[in-house]
């Protein structure tokens, strides 16, 4: 149940009233609303005056489009991810060094990208694999931002690193393997930065929306959902990109949804068609891996695009955006 | 191994030569070539003169784009399914009666469809469900063709019905549940009609290509591959549309590939975004379910489009085709 | 709805009464009952006297244990597959020649097997792979039966081959790829032989039960369900054996359920633990691949057991049966 | 590459030697060995004397059975989980209160369980669901241990809670959703307590073994692998129990493997057959949910066993263990 009230005092009063009756309650300010949230189910009659009560059958109440029908924009740096527009985040899988990240940042900016991605903390299946440059990587991202003006996004793995990552990044990525790391999600509720929430490759759409609900309920309304492919019996490509999930989530949340064509493709030959399919299915943007010399990349060597390929993608995406009636600034 | 020879006599001679040495061999005329096919593997030196020998690592030799790099068009009636163009097949899940099929045929034709679909023999999970009108349904399809000029496509389930179905249909659909019905595939090699080969919802991309190889090896080069969604752990939509498979198959076969957005969507609200994603991923067309009054349909009631929705889809697909540089006649 | 009547005349009269009111109805004699089946749903009041009416929510009415609570035995030759007992079918993937099949039959008989399996018509993913010896294979199976007294089971692929296969085999296998070949299932309703119905690797448990319902509704009550693994994202072994499906189906049908450990294992090192898991989950038996010299087998070379391994399996299965309180004759 | 040396000084010297050449190296003492581990691949010739060098093709080097062929026991409290023996952990999904946990502890102990489980920190899909009693729950677990002498196991979610959980628990569970929370895994390498490592429902067997490698490489050799079902297209039961993974992992690691029948069953009617299948597939034990009044449980109400059902399970497991030649103390 969501109770919409007319200000923080009423909100806190209502939270106390509900808790005093044994109903768990959260007070949050999100998207210009003062909201008290309680678990869905039986409605509690309350004395504190409320502007509106929202009763939904799902547990993903805050992020649901059933009550907030207008799309919510999310700002990454000074740039807006929102419905009706195409937002492109591009950059290498891992930050490997100054020249690599700066040259990539310049190239993707020139091609029209709106933000730069780059991994400093890398979730690796094997403990023996390269685990990222850590803080040194974050500093290089900040340099690339200075050089290009592009806001930067990077993954956070360890909740203890939150202050560090928040210091450098304009948006924080939650990786597929951490989508149900509820400890991390709760802490990101207080991050003060927007979150790029990747769907877990073994997670349902409902679980993904609920992961977003965790972040929102703990105070952070800046959630961008990122579809990046799921695991299925078919391993022809690396993952199965689920464009149906994009179509579904666009209709069920007011928050932005983007797609990652690089991980499902697993091979740069298939990245462009998957990217176009993501946009055609209704996504609000892309996050794509690009590297100056992909074959020599320290991770994901097969799937990163060359600069030329990225320019080709951008030209095609621009045409597509026009056909779909979307802005592509 | 594929041996390309310069005429039928050489072909038959080579087949005999190979068989006399204990090598299984098939002689076929396909796509303007005289071909003797043997299992991939060790090359046999032959005396019969050959124009070319094709050695591939895969078992899907004939349908592979590795040797036949130019795309192969497939004719349905007098209309061509081919790369560089969008081909739309539309119509009801099941043929239910004269008015239903004729009105749908007229509506989809007017909206720009290139062929009419309609099921007369229906593969139903439950033995108690409606199993299709059978021959009566085929006759109604033929009437609809007369009324509109649209070629018609319909599913064949029982190999015994092949002469009957071939008499009425311009193209024969193989349903997802029959993709590995090898008996049926072999008989379709001699059908004299093009085949729309749906991917099984539990089948890999390689198995799908090999199902096409069965049809081609038994004499029929008119195969159109149809992606229609696979089964995965996520059941938010009815099936998971695999656009990655479309991107992959387009690069690995010279034959056309189209997509069915209706079955993966399972709900008409998601059909249009999935249809656009199919085209953006590189497919050569669509097969879509359309019904005059979907809620009253005898099968697949939730997922069939209304006429209005189909017109909306066609307008959007037309815009998209332009952006992708494709014809849409 | 199932109407139980007291004899064939009443059954036929009731079917006519129902059909005259527009309700589809089937009359069958199964398991000592005279049954008229109609689609589940609204009950029709009928004039023909009935002994009992069974209303179920599922479409798998006939095979359901909700109304027929006592387990139904199925006879393969003169041997009984039934609850409370372990039934072992063993033999090579494909019949390859007289010595191979006779020596295997003798070895598995001596080790305690109750029936012999062997493929004469092989469903092969590639059209270039060995497709089975056909009728010659069936004749060799019959010879092996003469030599050992073991009843024989073999797969039917082409409905046209039914008379041929029924002439030689004591039970007819439906392969995983044909589980939803409804044409074949309907014809097997009139086969006069028991059916081993393998679960499709892409099919749900409900679809499997409904495939059994197809066979029963068309007249054949001798259905044995065979779990053989499904496709999942994990390809460590060849398929994922679904012991949960065995546990579930045992509680939901009165017909026997057995398991195939060879196909999910895909490698003989894992066949014995999977076989024991199948029995511990409640299955009524096993169907296992055994070959005199597996590494030289023409198909499934990696997964067939040697004679020694089969003896080891039998000894362990016998101990397990004792612990589970089951007969192992 | 694993270098086995004859003591800590040689180990540290070798690590330094390798690092000075740019090879990442870890020094650990595990299972009575002094080991320096480096990424698999090209062998580095070293000057420091070594007793043995282990070259494996996989990245799960330490946990692999290829070099350490004798099974490794893991102690939970003073009790041993090891090959050749059945170890049973039982208890409620969540600790709900003193009476609930103490009565369950007494009941499972009397029935023969070897350890008590109970959740204090609960990973819940919805942020509105009960998240566990936290430290209060841990204290109740400690009381139950005092009352019964059973060692206790409980899940850790937040790395920050490690000191707290380690203070109360005899073994620490890693939940399915955290199997690739690499931050957590690394910290557990220094936990000083054994780890029950649940397989993620979307993770392959190789990833599971590599998660164990993370824990071992960071210093903790007490890893017990726990299979608990994966996500597949079939949702008849809650998850698909993968007994093939148990059979495979038993052959590929020297560490113990147990199974959880409660989560895949999702319904107590199927827990016993799944539990028996787990043991028959070769597992070294079970972890099972048991509750005094399951229908009133605060979480997983459908799947927890009653005390009577748990006693029935224990009696059957005991019979099975005898048939399998295993101890069941």
PDB file of C-alpha atoms in Angstrom, chain A residues 2 24 26 37-40 59-62 122-129 131 157-160 177-178 180-183 186-187 201-204 206-207 210-211 213-214 217-218 231 233 235, chain D residues 2 24 26 37-40 59-62 122-129 131 157-160 177-178 180-183 186-187 201-204 206-207 210-211 213-214 217-218 231 233 235:
ATOM      1  CA  UNK A   2       1.283   3.461  -0.818  1.00  0.00           C
ATOM      2  CA  UNK A  24       5.871  -2.188   8.908  1.00  0.00           C
ATOM      3  CA  UNK A  26       8.738   3.229   5.295  1.00  0.00           C
ATOM      4  CA  UNK A  37       4.866   2.493   1.899  1.00  0.00           C
ATOM      5  CA  UNK A  38       3.601  -0.613   3.648  1.00  0.00           C
ATOM      6  CA  UNK A  39       3.439  -4.228   2.455  1.00  0.00           C
ATOM      7  CA  UNK A  40       0.676  -4.804  -0.109  1.00  0.00           C
ATOM      8  CA  UNK A  59       4.965  -6.028  -4.414  1.00  0.00           C
ATOM      9  CA  UNK A  60       6.729  -3.674  -6.841  1.00  0.00           C
ATOM     10  CA  UNK A  61       4.582  -0.764  -5.807  1.00  0.00           C
ATOM     11  CA  UNK A  62       6.849   2.272  -6.009  1.00  0.00           C
ATOM     12  CA  UNK A 122      35.253  -6.578 -12.060  1.00  0.00           C
ATOM     13  CA  UNK A 123      33.104  -9.525 -11.000  1.00  0.00           C
ATOM     14  CA  UNK A 124      35.027 -12.492 -12.404  1.00  0.00           C
ATOM     15  CA  UNK A 125      33.900 -16.094 -12.384  1.00  0.00           C
ATOM     16  CA  UNK A 126      37.424 -17.274 -11.676  1.00  0.00           C
ATOM     17  CA  UNK A 127      39.430 -15.992  -8.707  1.00  0.00           C
ATOM     18  CA  UNK A 128      42.525 -16.117 -10.920  1.00  0.00           C
ATOM     19  CA  UNK A 129      41.154 -13.671 -13.516  1.00  0.00           C
ATOM     20  CA  UNK A 131      39.790  -8.286 -10.978  1.00  0.00           C
ATOM     21  CA  UNK A 157      30.643  -4.817  -5.976  1.00  0.00           C
ATOM     22  CA  UNK A 158      31.567  -4.311  -2.334  1.00  0.00           C
ATOM     23  CA  UNK A 159      29.173  -2.197  -0.244  1.00  0.00           C
ATOM     24  CA  UNK A 160      32.225  -0.954   1.648  1.00  0.00           C
ATOM     25  CA  UNK A 177      25.396 -11.386 -10.311  1.00  0.00           C
ATOM     26  CA  UNK A 178      24.458  -8.853  -7.647  1.00  0.00           C
ATOM     27  CA  UNK A 180      19.640 -10.042  -5.626  1.00  0.00           C
ATOM     28  CA  UNK A 181      22.415  -8.913  -3.295  1.00  0.00           C
ATOM     29  CA  UNK A 182      19.837  -7.307  -1.053  1.00  0.00           C
ATOM     30  CA  UNK A 183      22.434  -5.887   1.315  1.00  0.00           C
ATOM     31  CA  UNK A 186      19.561  -1.425   0.474  1.00  0.00           C
ATOM     32  CA  UNK A 187      22.804   0.504   0.783  1.00  0.00           C
ATOM     33  CA  UNK A 201      20.849 -13.848 -15.910  1.00  0.00           C
ATOM     34  CA  UNK A 202      18.881 -16.287 -13.768  1.00  0.00           C
ATOM     35  CA  UNK A 203      16.216 -13.855 -12.604  1.00  0.00           C
ATOM     36  CA  UNK A 204      12.630 -13.336 -13.619  1.00  0.00           C
ATOM     37  CA  UNK A 206       9.277  -9.758 -11.444  1.00  0.00           C
ATOM     38  CA  UNK A 207      12.419 -10.243  -9.364  1.00  0.00           C
ATOM     39  CA  UNK A 210      11.465  -6.001  -7.032  1.00  0.00           C
ATOM     40  CA  UNK A 211      15.203  -5.356  -6.960  1.00  0.00           C
ATOM     41  CA  UNK A 213      11.756  -1.613  -5.479  1.00  0.00           C
ATOM     42  CA  UNK A 214      14.455  -2.379  -2.873  1.00  0.00           C
ATOM     43  CA  UNK A 217      12.084   1.884  -0.919  1.00  0.00           C
ATOM     44  CA  UNK A 218      15.399   2.642   0.733  1.00  0.00           C
ATOM     45  CA  UNK A 231      20.613 -18.072 -19.467  1.00  0.00           C
ATOM     46  CA  UNK A 233      19.323 -24.024 -22.946  1.00  0.00           C
ATOM     47  CA  UNK A 235      24.202 -21.283 -25.907  1.00  0.00           C
TER      48      UNK A 235
ATOM     49  CA  UNK D   2      49.655 -25.304  -7.805  1.00  0.00           C
ATOM     50  CA  UNK D  24      50.001 -13.300  -9.574  1.00  0.00           C
ATOM     51  CA  UNK D  26      48.643 -16.744  -3.492  1.00  0.00           C
ATOM     52  CA  UNK D  37      48.602 -21.052  -6.393  1.00  0.00           C
ATOM     53  CA  UNK D  38      48.944 -19.151  -9.659  1.00  0.00           C
ATOM     54  CA  UNK D  39      46.535 -18.835 -12.571  1.00  0.00           C
ATOM     55  CA  UNK D  40      46.416 -21.999 -14.694  1.00  0.00           C
ATOM     56  CA  UNK D  59      40.489 -22.838 -12.992  1.00  0.00           C
ATOM     57  CA  UNK D  60      39.065 -24.762 -10.017  1.00  0.00           C
ATOM     58  CA  UNK D  61      42.462 -26.068  -9.058  1.00  0.00           C
ATOM     59  CA  UNK D  62      42.421 -26.243  -5.272  1.00  0.00           C
ATOM     60  CA  UNK D 122      16.749 -13.835   5.235  1.00  0.00           C
ATOM     61  CA  UNK D 123      17.279 -12.987   1.560  1.00  0.00           C
ATOM     62  CA  UNK D 124      13.776 -12.053   0.418  1.00  0.00           C
ATOM     63  CA  UNK D 125      12.716 -11.273  -3.130  1.00  0.00           C
ATOM     64  CA  UNK D 126      10.388  -8.546  -1.903  1.00  0.00           C
ATOM     65  CA  UNK D 127      11.603  -5.697   0.290  1.00  0.00           C
ATOM     66  CA  UNK D 128       8.275  -5.872   2.131  1.00  0.00           C
ATOM     67  CA  UNK D 129       8.714  -9.503   3.261  1.00  0.00           C
ATOM     68  CA  UNK D 131      13.777 -10.132   6.649  1.00  0.00           C
ATOM     69  CA  UNK D 157      24.201 -11.954   3.710  1.00  0.00           C
ATOM     70  CA  UNK D 158      26.101  -8.803   4.632  1.00  0.00           C
ATOM     71  CA  UNK D 159      29.898  -9.105   4.788  1.00  0.00           C
ATOM     72  CA  UNK D 160      29.792  -6.570   7.638  1.00  0.00           C
ATOM     73  CA  UNK D 177      21.552 -15.519  -4.622  1.00  0.00           C
ATOM     74  CA  UNK D 178      25.021 -14.803  -3.239  1.00  0.00           C
ATOM     75  CA  UNK D 180      28.664 -15.134  -7.149  1.00  0.00           C
ATOM     76  CA  UNK D 181      28.936 -12.340  -4.591  1.00  0.00           C
ATOM     77  CA  UNK D 182      32.688 -12.436  -4.938  1.00  0.00           C
ATOM     78  CA  UNK D 183      33.225  -9.813  -2.245  1.00  0.00           C
ATOM     79  CA  UNK D 186      36.688 -13.531  -0.494  1.00  0.00           C
ATOM     80  CA  UNK D 187      35.811 -12.410   3.025  1.00  0.00           C
ATOM     81  CA  UNK D 201      19.736 -21.266  -9.306  1.00  0.00           C
ATOM     82  CA  UNK D 202      21.082 -19.640 -12.446  1.00  0.00           C
ATOM     83  CA  UNK D 203      24.643 -20.919 -12.172  1.00  0.00           C
ATOM     84  CA  UNK D 204      26.492 -23.662 -13.956  1.00  0.00           C
ATOM     85  CA  UNK D 206      31.673 -24.909 -13.204  1.00  0.00           C
ATOM     86  CA  UNK D 207      30.755 -21.545 -11.698  1.00  0.00           C
ATOM     87  CA  UNK D 210      34.877 -21.734  -8.964  1.00  0.00           C
ATOM     88  CA  UNK D 211      32.906 -20.074  -6.153  1.00  0.00           C
ATOM     89  CA  UNK D 213      37.794 -21.991  -5.323  1.00  0.00           C
ATOM     90  CA  UNK D 214      37.337 -18.321  -4.315  1.00  0.00           C
ATOM     91  CA  UNK D 217      42.112 -19.510  -2.433  1.00  0.00           C
ATOM     92  CA  UNK D 218      41.430 -16.849   0.184  1.00  0.00           C
ATOM     93  CA  UNK D 231      15.644 -22.625 -12.746  1.00  0.00           C
ATOM     94  CA  UNK D 233      11.387 -23.819 -18.205  1.00  0.00           C
ATOM     95  CA  UNK D 235       7.903 -24.779 -13.002  1.00  0.00           C
TER      96      UNK D 235
END
